[in-house]
Short mmCIF file of C-alpha atoms and ligand atoms in Angstrom, two decimals:
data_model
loop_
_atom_site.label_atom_id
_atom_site.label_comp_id
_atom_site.label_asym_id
_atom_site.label_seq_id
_atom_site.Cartn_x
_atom_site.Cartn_y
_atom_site.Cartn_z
CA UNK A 249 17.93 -20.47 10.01
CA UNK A 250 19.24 -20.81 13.23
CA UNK A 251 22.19 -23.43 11.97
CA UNK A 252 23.71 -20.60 10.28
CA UNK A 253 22.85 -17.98 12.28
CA UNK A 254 24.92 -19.63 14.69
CA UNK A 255 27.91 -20.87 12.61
CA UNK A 256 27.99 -16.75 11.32
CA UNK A 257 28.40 -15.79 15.37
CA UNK A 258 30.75 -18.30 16.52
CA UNK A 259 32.81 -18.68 13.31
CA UNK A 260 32.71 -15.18 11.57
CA UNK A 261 35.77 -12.96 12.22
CA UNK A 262 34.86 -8.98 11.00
CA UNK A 263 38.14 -7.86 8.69
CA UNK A 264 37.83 -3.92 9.19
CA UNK A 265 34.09 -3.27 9.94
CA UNK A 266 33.03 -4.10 6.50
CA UNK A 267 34.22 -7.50 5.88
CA UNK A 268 33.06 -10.78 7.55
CA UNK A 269 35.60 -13.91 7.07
CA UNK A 270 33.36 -17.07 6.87
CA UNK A 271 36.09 -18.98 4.90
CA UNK A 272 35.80 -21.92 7.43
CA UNK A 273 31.86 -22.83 6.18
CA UNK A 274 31.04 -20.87 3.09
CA UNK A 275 33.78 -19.52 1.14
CA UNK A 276 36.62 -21.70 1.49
CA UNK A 277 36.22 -24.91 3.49
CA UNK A 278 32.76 -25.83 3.17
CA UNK A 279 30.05 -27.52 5.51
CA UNK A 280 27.12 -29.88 3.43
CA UNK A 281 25.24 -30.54 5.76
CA UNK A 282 24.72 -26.52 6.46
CA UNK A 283 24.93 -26.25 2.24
CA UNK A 284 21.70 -28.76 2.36
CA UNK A 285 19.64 -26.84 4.89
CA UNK A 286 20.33 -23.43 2.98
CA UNK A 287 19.53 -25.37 -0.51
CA UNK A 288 16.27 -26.39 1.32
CA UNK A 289 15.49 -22.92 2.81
CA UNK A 290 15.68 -21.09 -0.17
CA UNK A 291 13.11 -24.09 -1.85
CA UNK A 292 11.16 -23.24 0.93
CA UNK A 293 10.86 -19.40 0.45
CA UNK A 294 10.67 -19.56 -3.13
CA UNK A 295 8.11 -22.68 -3.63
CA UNK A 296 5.18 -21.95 -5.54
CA UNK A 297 7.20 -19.58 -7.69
CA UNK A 298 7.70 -22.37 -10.98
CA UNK A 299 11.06 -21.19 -10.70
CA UNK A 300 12.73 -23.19 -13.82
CA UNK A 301 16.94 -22.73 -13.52
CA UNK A 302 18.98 -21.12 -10.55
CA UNK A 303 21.61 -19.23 -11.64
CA UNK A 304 24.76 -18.19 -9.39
CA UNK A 305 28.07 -16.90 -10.15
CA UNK A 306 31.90 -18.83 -9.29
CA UNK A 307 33.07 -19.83 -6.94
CA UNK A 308 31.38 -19.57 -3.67
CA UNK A 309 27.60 -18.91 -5.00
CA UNK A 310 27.72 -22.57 -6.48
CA UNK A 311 27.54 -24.92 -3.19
CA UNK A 312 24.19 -22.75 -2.13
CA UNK A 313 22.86 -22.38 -5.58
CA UNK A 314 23.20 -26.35 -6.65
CA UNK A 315 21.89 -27.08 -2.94
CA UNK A 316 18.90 -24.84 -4.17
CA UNK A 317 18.63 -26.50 -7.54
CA UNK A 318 18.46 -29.64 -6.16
CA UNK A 319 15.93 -29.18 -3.74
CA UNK A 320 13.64 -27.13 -6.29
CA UNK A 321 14.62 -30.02 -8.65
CA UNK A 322 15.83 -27.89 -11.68
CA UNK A 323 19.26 -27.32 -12.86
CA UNK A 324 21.94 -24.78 -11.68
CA UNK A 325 23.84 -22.29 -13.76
CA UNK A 326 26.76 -20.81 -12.40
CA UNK A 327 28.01 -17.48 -14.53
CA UNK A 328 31.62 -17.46 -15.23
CA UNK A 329 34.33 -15.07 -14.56
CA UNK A 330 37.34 -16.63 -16.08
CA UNK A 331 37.31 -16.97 -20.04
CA UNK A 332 36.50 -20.95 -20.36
CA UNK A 333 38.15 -22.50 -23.10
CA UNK A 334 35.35 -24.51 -24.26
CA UNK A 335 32.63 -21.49 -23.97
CA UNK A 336 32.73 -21.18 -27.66
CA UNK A 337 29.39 -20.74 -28.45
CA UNK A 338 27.18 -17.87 -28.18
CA UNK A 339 27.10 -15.78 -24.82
CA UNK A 340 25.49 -13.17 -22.66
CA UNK A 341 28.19 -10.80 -21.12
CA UNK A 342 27.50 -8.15 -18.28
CA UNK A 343 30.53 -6.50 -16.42
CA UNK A 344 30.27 -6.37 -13.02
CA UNK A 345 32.07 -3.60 -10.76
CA UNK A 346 32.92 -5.02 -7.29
CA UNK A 347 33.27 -2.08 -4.89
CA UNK A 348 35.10 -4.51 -2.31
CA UNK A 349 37.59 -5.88 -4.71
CA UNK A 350 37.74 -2.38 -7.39
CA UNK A 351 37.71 -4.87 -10.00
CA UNK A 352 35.25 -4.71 -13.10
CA UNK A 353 34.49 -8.56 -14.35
CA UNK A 354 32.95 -9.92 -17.41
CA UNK A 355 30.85 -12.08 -16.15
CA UNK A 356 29.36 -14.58 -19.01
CA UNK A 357 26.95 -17.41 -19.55
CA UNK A 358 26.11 -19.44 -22.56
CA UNK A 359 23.00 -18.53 -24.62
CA UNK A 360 21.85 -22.81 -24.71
CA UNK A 361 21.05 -22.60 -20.54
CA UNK A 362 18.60 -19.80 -20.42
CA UNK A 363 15.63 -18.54 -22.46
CA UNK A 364 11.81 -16.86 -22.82
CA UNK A 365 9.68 -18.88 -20.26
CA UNK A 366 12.36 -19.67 -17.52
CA UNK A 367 12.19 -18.36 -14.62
CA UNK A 368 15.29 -17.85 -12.46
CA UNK A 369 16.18 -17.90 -8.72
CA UNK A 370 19.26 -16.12 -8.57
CA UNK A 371 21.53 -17.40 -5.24
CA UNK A 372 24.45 -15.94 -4.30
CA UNK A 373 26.75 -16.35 -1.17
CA UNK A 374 27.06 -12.98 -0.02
CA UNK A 375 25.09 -9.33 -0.88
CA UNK A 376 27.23 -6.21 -0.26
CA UNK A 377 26.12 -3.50 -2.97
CA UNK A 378 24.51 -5.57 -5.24
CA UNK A 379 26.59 -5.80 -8.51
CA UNK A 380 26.81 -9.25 -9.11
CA UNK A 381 23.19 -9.68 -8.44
CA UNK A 382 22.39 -7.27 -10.83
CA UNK A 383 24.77 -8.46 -13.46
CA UNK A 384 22.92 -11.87 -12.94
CA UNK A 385 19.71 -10.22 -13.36
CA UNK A 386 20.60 -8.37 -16.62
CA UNK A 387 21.63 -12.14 -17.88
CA UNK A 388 18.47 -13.04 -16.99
CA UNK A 389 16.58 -10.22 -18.99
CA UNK A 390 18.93 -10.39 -21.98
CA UNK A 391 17.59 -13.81 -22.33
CA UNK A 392 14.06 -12.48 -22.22
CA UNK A 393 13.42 -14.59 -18.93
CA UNK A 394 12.10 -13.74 -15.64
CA UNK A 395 14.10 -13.41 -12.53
CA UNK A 396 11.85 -15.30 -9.97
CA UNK A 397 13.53 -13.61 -7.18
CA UNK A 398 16.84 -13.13 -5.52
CA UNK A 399 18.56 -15.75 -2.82
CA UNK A 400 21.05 -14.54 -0.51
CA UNK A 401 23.07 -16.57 2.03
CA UNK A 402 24.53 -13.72 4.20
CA UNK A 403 23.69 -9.48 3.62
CA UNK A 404 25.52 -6.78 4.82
CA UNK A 405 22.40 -4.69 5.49
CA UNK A 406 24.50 -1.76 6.35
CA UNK A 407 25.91 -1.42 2.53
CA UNK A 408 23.18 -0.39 -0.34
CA UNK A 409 22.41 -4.09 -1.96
CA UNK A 410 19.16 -4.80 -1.14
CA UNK A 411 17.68 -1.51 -1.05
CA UNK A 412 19.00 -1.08 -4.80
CA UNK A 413 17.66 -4.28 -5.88
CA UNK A 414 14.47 -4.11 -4.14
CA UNK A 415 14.01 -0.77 -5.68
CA UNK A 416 14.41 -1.82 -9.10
CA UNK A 417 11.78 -4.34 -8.23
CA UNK A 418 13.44 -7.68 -7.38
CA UNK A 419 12.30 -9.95 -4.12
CA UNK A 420 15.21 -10.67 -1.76
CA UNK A 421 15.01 -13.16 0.59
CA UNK A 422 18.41 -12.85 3.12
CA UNK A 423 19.31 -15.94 5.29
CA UNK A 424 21.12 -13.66 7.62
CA UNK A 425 21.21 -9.85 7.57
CA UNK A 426 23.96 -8.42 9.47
CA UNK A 427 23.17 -4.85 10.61
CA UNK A 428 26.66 -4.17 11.16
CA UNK A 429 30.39 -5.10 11.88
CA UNK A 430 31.67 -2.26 13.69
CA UNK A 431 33.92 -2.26 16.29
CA UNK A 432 34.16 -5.67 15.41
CA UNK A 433 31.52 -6.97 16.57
CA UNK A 434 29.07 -9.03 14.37
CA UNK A 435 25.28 -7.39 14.60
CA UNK A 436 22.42 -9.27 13.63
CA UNK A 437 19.38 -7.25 11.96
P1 G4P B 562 28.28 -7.00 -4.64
O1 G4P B 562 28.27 -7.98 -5.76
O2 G4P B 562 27.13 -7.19 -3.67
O3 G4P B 562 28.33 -5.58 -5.15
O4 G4P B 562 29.56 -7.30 -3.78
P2 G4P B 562 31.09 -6.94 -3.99
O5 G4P B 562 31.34 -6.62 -5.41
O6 G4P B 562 31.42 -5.95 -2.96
O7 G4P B 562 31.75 -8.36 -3.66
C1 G4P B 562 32.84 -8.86 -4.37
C2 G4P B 562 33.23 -10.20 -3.83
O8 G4P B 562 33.47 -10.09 -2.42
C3 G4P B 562 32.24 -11.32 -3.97
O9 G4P B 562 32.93 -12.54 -4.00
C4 G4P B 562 31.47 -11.24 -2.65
O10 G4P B 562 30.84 -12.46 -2.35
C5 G4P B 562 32.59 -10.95 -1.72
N1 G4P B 562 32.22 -10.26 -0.50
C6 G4P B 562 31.66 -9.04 -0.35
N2 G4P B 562 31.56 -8.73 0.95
C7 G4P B 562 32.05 -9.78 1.63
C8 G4P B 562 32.22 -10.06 3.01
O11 G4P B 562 31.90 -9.27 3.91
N3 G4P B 562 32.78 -11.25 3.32
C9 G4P B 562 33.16 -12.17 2.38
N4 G4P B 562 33.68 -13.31 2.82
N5 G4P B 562 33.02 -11.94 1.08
C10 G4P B 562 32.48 -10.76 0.71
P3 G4P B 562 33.80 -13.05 -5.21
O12 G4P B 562 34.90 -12.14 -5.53
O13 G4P B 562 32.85 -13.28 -6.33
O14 G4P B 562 34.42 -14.33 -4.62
P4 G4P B 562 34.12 -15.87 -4.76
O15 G4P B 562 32.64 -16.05 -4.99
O16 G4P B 562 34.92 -16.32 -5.92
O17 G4P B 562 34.52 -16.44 -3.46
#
């Protein structure tokens, strides 16, 4: 994808050779036009697949993942992280350690959106070691679904995500993979 590709390099700043900052198209201000073109991608990769529901987490996996929904015509769920008042009903829970953040999240999503027979594209903005997608993927197995395969915008190939979840099995399909940030210096794959 050589639109993002090229917003990462001229818009990416590296925060302390682990970190990219790419709040000014994907995580904070947002660009549709790039949103539609990953949405499409992802179709793209994944078509064939009879993929049924994508499922993301809040906040920044939900402009890719209803981009992807849309374009694989099927409806988006994003997991939540914050308690919602009205998620009274029944729910899966996972926690999810973030590494980055050293924060352990209940991550939750309500037993009426997934069940036997879907199967789920997973999307999320960014993979560093692979907890949230994991989380997501337990979701997806507690509901006795299938996870159709794993949709990242941007990877940190240099940290252990992939390799974990492509070890346990799962397909991931990175828009970019960034070999590494030292020195400040962003380093495609
Ligand atoms: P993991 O799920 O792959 O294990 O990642 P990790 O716990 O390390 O990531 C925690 C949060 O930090 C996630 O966002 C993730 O998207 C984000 N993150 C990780 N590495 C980077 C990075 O290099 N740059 C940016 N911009 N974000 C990164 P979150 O807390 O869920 O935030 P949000 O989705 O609400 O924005």
């Amino acid at each position: 994808m050589k639109l993002l590709i090229d917003k990462v390099m001229q818009e990416g700043i590296v925060l302390d050779n682990e970190v990219l900052k790419v709040d000014s198209f994907l995580n904070h201000q947002m660009d549709p036009v790039l949103m539609q073109e990953i949405g499409r991608e992802f179709a793209r990769l994944f078509a064939g697949q009879s993929i049924t529901k994508v499922l993301t987490i809040e906040s920044s996996g939900i402009a890719p993942g209803i981009m992807t929904a849309l374009a694989l015509n099927v409806r988006l769920i994003f997991a939540r992280k914050r308690k919602s008042l009205t998620l009274t009903e029944d729910i899966f829970v996972e926690k999810v350690y973030s590494f980055t953040k050293q924060e352990t999240n209940e991550i939750t999503v309500s037993r009426k959106f997934l069940a036997p027979g879907d199967k789920v594209l997973i999307v999320d903005d960014f993979l560093a070691n692979g907890e949230a997608a994991f989380g997501l993927a337990r979701i997806v197995e507690q509901a006795g679904a299938e996870v159709a395969g794993i949709g990242i915008v941007i990877e940190k190939s240099f940290q252990p995500g992939r390799r974990v979840l492509t070890k346990a099995g799962y397909r991931v399909e990175s828009l970019v993979r960034v070999a590494s940030l030292a020195g400040g210096k962003i380093e495609l794959v």
